[in-house]
Structures are given as structure tokens and as C-alpha cells.
Short mmCIF file of C-alpha atoms and ligand atoms in Angstrom, two decimals:
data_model
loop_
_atom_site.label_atom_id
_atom_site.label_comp_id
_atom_site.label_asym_id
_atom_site.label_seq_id
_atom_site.Cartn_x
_atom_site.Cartn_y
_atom_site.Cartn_z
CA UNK D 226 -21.90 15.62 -4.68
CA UNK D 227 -18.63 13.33 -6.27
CA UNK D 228 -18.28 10.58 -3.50
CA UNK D 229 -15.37 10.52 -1.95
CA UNK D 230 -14.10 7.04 -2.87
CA UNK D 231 -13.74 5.72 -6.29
CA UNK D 232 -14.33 2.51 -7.95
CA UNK D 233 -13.25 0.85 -10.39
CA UNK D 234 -12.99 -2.88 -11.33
CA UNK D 235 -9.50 -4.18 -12.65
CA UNK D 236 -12.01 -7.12 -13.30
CA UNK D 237 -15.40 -8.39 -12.31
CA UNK D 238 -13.61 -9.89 -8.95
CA UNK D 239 -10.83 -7.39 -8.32
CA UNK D 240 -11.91 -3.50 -7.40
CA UNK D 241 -9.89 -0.66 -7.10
CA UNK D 242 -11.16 2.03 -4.14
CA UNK D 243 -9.48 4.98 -4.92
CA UNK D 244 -8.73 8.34 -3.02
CA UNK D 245 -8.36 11.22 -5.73
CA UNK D 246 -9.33 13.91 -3.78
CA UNK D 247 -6.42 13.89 -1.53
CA UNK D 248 -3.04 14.95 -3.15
CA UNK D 249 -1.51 11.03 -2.13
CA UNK D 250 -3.67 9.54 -4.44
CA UNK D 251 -4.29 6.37 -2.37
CA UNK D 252 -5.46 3.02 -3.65
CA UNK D 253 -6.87 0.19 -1.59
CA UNK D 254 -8.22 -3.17 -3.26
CA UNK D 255 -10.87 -5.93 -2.47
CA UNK D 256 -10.08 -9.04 -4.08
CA UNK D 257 -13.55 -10.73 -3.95
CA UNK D 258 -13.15 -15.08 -3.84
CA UNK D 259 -15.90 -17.79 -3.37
CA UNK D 260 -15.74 -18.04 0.21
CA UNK D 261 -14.34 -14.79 1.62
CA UNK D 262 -13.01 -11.33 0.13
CA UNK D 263 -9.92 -9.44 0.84
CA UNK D 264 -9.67 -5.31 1.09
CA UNK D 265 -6.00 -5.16 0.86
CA UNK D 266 -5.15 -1.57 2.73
CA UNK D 267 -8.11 0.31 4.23
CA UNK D 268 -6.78 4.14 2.68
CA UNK D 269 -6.52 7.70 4.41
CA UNK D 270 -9.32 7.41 7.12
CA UNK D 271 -11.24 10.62 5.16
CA UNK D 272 -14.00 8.42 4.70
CA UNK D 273 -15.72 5.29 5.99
CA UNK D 274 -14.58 2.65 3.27
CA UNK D 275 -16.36 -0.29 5.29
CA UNK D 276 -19.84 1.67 3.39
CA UNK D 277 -18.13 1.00 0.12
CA UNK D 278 -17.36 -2.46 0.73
CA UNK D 279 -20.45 -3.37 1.91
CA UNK D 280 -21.79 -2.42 -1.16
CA UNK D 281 -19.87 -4.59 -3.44
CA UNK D 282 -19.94 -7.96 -1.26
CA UNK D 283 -21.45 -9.82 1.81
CA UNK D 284 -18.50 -11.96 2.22
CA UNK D 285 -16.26 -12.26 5.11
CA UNK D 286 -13.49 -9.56 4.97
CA UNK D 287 -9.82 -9.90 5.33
CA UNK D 288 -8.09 -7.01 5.86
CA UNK D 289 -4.28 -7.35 4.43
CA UNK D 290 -2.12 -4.42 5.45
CA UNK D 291 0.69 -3.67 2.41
CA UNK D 292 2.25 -1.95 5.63
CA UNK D 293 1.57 -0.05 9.07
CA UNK D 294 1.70 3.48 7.54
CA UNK D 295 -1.08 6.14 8.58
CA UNK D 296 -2.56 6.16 4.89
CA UNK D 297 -3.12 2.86 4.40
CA UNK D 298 -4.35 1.58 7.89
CA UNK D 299 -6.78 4.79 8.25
CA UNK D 300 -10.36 2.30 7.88
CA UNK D 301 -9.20 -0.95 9.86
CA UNK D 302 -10.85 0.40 12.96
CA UNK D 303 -14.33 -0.84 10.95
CA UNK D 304 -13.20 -4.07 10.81
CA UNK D 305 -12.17 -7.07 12.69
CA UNK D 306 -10.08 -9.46 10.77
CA UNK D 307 -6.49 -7.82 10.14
CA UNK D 308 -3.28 -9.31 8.77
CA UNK D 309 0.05 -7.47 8.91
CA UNK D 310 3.85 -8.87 8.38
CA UNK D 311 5.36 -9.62 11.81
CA UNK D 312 7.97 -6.68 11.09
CA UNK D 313 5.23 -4.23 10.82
CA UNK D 314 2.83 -5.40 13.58
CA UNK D 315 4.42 -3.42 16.47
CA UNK D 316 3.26 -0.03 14.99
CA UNK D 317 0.24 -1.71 14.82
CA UNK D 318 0.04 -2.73 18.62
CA UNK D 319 1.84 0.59 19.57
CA UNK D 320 1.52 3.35 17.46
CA UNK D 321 3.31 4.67 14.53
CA UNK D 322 7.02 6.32 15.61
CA UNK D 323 5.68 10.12 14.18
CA UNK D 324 3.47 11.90 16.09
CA UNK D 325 -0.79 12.71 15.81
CA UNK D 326 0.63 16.40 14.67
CA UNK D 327 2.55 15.24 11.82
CA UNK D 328 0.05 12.91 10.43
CA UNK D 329 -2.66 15.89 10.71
CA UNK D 330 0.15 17.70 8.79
CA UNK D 331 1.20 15.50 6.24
CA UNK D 332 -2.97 14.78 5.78
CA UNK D 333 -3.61 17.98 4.84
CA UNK D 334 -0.49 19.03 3.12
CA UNK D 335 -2.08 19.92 0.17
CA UNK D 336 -5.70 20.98 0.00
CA UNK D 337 -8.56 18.56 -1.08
CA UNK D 338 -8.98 18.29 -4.75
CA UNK D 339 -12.94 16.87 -3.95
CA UNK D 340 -14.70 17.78 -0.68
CA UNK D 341 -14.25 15.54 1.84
CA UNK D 342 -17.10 13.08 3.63
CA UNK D 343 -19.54 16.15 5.79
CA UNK D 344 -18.38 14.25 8.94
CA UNK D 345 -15.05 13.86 8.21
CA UNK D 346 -13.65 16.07 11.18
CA UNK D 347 -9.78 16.43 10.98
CA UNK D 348 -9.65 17.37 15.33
CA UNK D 349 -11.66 13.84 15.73
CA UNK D 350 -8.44 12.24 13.06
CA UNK D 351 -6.81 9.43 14.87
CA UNK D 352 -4.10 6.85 13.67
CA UNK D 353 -5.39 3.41 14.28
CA UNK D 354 -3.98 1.47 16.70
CA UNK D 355 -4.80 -2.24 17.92
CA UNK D 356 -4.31 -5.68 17.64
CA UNK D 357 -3.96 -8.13 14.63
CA UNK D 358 -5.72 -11.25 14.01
CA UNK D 359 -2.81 -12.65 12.13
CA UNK D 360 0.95 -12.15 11.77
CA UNK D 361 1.65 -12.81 8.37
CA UNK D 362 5.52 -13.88 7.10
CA UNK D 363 6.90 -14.64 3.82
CA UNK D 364 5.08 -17.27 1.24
CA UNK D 365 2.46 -17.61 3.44
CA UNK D 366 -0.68 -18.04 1.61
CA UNK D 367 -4.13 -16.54 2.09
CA UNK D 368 -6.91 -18.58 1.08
CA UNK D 369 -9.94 -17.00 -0.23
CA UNK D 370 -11.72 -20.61 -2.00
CA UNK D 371 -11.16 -19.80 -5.60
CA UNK D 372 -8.55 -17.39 -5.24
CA UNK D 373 -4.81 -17.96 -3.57
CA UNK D 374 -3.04 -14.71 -2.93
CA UNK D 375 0.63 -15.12 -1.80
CA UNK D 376 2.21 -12.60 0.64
CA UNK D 377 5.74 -11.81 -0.50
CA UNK D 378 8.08 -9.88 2.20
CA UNK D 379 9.35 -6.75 0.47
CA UNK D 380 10.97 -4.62 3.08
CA UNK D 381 12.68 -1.30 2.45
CA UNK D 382 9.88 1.19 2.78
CA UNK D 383 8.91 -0.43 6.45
CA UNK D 384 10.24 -3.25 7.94
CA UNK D 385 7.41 -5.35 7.16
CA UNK D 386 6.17 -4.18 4.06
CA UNK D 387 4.68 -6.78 2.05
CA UNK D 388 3.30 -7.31 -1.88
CA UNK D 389 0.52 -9.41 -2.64
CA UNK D 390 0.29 -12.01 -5.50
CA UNK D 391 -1.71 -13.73 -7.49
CA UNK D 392 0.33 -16.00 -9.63
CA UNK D 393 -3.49 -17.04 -11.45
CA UNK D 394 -3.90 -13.70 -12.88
CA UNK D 395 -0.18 -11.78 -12.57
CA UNK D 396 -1.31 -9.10 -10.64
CA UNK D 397 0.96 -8.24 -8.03
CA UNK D 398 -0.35 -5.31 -5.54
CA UNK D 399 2.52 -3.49 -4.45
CA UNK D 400 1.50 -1.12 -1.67
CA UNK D 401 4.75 1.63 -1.01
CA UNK D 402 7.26 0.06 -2.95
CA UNK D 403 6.00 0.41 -6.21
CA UNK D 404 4.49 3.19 -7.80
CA UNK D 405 4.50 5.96 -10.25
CA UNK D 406 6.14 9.01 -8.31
CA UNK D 407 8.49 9.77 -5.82
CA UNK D 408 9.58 6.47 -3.49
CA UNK D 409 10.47 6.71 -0.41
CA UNK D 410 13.48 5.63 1.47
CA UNK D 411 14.89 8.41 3.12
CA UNK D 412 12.64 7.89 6.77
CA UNK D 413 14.94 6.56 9.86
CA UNK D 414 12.96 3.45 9.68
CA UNK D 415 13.48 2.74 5.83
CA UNK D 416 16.54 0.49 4.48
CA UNK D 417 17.68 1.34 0.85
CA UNK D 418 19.37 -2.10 0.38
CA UNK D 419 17.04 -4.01 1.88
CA UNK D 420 14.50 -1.86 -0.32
CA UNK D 421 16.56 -2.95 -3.81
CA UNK D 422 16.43 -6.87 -2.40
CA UNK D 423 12.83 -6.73 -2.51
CA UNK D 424 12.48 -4.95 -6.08
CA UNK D 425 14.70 -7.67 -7.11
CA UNK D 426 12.76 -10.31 -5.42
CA UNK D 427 9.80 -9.38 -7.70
CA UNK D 428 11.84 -9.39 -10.54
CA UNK D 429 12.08 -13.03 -10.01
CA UNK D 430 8.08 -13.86 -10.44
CA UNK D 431 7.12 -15.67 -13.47
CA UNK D 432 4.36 -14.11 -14.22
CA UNK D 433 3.81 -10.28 -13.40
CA UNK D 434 1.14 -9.05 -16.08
CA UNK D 435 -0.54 -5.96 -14.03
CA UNK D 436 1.35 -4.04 -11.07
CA UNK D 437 -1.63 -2.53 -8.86
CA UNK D 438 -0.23 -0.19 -6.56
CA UNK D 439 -0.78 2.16 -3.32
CA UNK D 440 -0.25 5.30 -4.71
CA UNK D 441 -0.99 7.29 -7.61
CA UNK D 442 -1.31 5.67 -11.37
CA UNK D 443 -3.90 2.78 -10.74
CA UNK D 444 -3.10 0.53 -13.69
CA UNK D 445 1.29 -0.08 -14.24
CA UNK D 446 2.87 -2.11 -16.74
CA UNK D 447 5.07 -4.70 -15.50
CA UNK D 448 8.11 -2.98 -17.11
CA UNK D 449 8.00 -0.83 -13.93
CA UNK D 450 9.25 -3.55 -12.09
CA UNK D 451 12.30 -4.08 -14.31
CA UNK D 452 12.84 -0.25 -14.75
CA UNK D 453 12.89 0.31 -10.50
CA UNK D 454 15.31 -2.23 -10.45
CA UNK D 455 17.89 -1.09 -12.71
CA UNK D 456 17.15 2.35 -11.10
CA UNK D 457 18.50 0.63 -8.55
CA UNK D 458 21.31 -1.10 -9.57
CA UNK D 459 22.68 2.82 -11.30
CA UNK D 460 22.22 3.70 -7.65
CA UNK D 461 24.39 1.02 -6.45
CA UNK D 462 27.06 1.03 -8.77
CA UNK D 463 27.57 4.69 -8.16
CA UNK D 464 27.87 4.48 -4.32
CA UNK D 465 24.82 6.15 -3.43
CA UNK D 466 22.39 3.27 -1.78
CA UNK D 467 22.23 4.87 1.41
CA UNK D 468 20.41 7.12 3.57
CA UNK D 469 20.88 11.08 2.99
CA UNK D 470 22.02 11.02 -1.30
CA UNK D 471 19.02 12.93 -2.05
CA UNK D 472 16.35 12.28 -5.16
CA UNK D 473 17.22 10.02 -7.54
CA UNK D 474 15.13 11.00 -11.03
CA UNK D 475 14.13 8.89 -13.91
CA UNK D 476 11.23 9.06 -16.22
CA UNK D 477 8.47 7.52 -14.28
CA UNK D 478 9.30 7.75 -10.59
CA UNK D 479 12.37 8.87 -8.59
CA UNK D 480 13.86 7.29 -5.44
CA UNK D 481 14.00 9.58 -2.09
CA UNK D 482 17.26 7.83 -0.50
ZN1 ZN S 793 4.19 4.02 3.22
ZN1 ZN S 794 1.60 5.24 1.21
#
């Protein structure tokens, strides 16, 4: 039987953990240092991704959360060292503001593409909820010996949504706001402008080389970057940066405003 999660190493150090079975495609990452490792998102739930990670290091893990959304928070119940923006952590602490119901639906919106875990039970699904070890805020940095990986504050698809970079290599992992596909910024608790600030925040970075993302493609040019932004900017210019102007198309992505 296909496992459920798939691997695949952007380098020796840096491993993709994919979700291809389920229609959202999800990507989480473990960024493996000298002294500790960290599995930035923890992916659906479906299956138990602490069994992956096990596999590929003994290290400490430090779980950094792109954002509180169900589908990337769905494994941080097997561990115990979590980091999430101070913006996001109350969904954390409280819940998410959709209900059990809508998860379940949104989960199984499209039927499995590869069977799911044999104890995978979707009555027993739950949405993580509990405390964080640390509140993380813009520039902080998170230490992992070798490796420095610097949490930049991107909000627009949740109020705390952050990237992760690492200036050493240019990869910059960019959870929900960057992706191949349709973006979101249409929920209650999404801000389009804010959302364009942070695309043009990472248009600032000196060195982007690989865009890693939550969703979908696994591998992005940096051009993406550059192309969301003047996405953007069209947006802008023609008055329609706000909640409730529909989908936005352009060749590889559209915006949901
Ligand atoms: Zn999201
Ligand atoms: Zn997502």
C-alpha cells in the first residue's frame, strides 16, 4: 500500500512531507540543523506525521506553525514544542472560529486520491487545540546551531500568518500566502491589504532562490513572488482590494478577494 505521506528532500537537510492524496495538496517541512530540527506545519491530521519524522531524525523538534488553520496544525497534538505568531495563537488556545462540521466538510470535500492511514477515523477527527511554547513576532530568529531561520510576519490570509526564511540558502517557506492555485482572502478573518503588504514585504528579500509552499506545486520559482505582487497591484489600481470582488485569474494562481 502507497503511504500516505510523501517525501522528498529539497536537499540532504531540508524534506518536504507531502499530502497528495487529499485534494489540498498539503506540504509540511522539517528543516533538520546540528542541534535541533524544525517541522514547519504538522499537515491535515489524516495521518500520524510524528512516525515520519521520527524516521528521518532524533533531534529535538520545533514545531513552527505558518498559521492556526485546521490543515496545517492537524499533527501538533504529537508534539510538545510549538511556535505560532502572537496574532494567530488565540485559535490556538481557543479553537478555530468555524465549526468541527465544517472542517469534517471541507476535509472530505473531495474524495481521497490514495487511501487514507486504516485508523484514520473521520468521527474520531478533531481540530487541535492547546497551548504554545512560544509566541513568535516579526524578525525573531529561530536557532537551530547551523541553521538560522527568520520568521517574517505576513498577514492577510490570518492574522498571524507567518513565512519562514533562510537567507543562507533563499528558501523562503510560505505557508497560505503563496502558492500555485487559488489564494484565499475572501474569509471574515482575512485582510486583502494587509495580504498585498506582506507579498510586498517578500519582495524586498535579497535573496529568494526557492519558494516552498503549503499547498499544491512543491518546488516555485521565485518569479511567483514578483508575479503575486503585481497581481496585486492590477487589483489595487482597479478598486477591487477588498472583501466580496470575486476571483481574480492569472496564469498561475488567482486571488479569492
Ligand atoms: Zn490557511
Ligand atoms: Zn492551507
Amino acid at each position: 500500500m502507497k503511504k500516505w505521506f510523501t517525501i522528498k528532500r529539497i536537499d540532504n537537510t531540508t524534506i518536504a512531507i507531502s499530502e497528495y492524496g487529499h485534494w489540498e495538496k498539503v506540504h509540511s517541512y522539517l528543516i533538520i540543523g546540528s542541534n535541533s530540527a524544525a517541522l514547519i506545519d504538522t499537515g491535515l491530521g489524516i495521518g500520524n506525521i510524528k512516525e515520519v519524522v521520527d524516521e528521518l531524525t532524533n533531534l529535538p523538534i520545533k514545531v513552527i506553525t505558518t498559521h492556526v488553520h485546521w490543515d496545517h496544525i492537524g499533527g501538533h497534538k504529537h508534539f510538545k514544542d510549538i511556535y505560532v505568531h502572537e496574532e494567530d495563537s488565540k485559535w490556538l488556545e481557543e479553537g478555530l472560529p468555524i465549526s468541527l462540521e465544517q472542517v469534517k466538510r471541507n476535509l472530505l470535500q473531495q474524495p481521497f486520491s490514495q487511501k487514507p492511514p486504516n485508523d484514520f477515523n473521520i468521527d474520531q477527527y478533531s481540530v487541535y487545540k492547546g497551548e504554545q511554547t512560544v509566541k513568535l513576532k516579526d524578525k525573531d530568529v529561530i536557532d537551530l546551531g547551523n541553521r538560522k531561520l527568520q520568521i517574517i510576519h505576513t498577514p492577510g490570509h490570518s492574522p498571524g500568518h507567518i513565512c519562514i526564511y533562510e537567507k543562507e540558502t533563499g528558501y523562503i517557506f510560505t505557508g497560505d500566502l503563496i502558492y500555485k492555485g487559488m489564494l484565499y482572502a475572501f474569509f471574515p478573518s482575512t485582510d486583502p491589504i494587509k495580504y498585498k503588504e506582506s507579498i510586498d514585504k517578500l519582495r524586498n528579500l535579497e535573496n529568494i532562490q526557492t519558494v516552498l509552499p503549503g499547498h499544491n506545486e512543491l518546488i516555485i520559482s521565485k518569479d511567483i513572488v514578483i508575479q503575486i505582487g503585481e497581481a496585486f497591484e492590477l487589483i489595487e489600481r482597479n478598486g477591487l482590494l477588498k472583501h466580496g470582488t470575486g476571483v481574480h485569474k492569472f496564469i498561475n494562481f488567482s486571488i479569492k478577494l
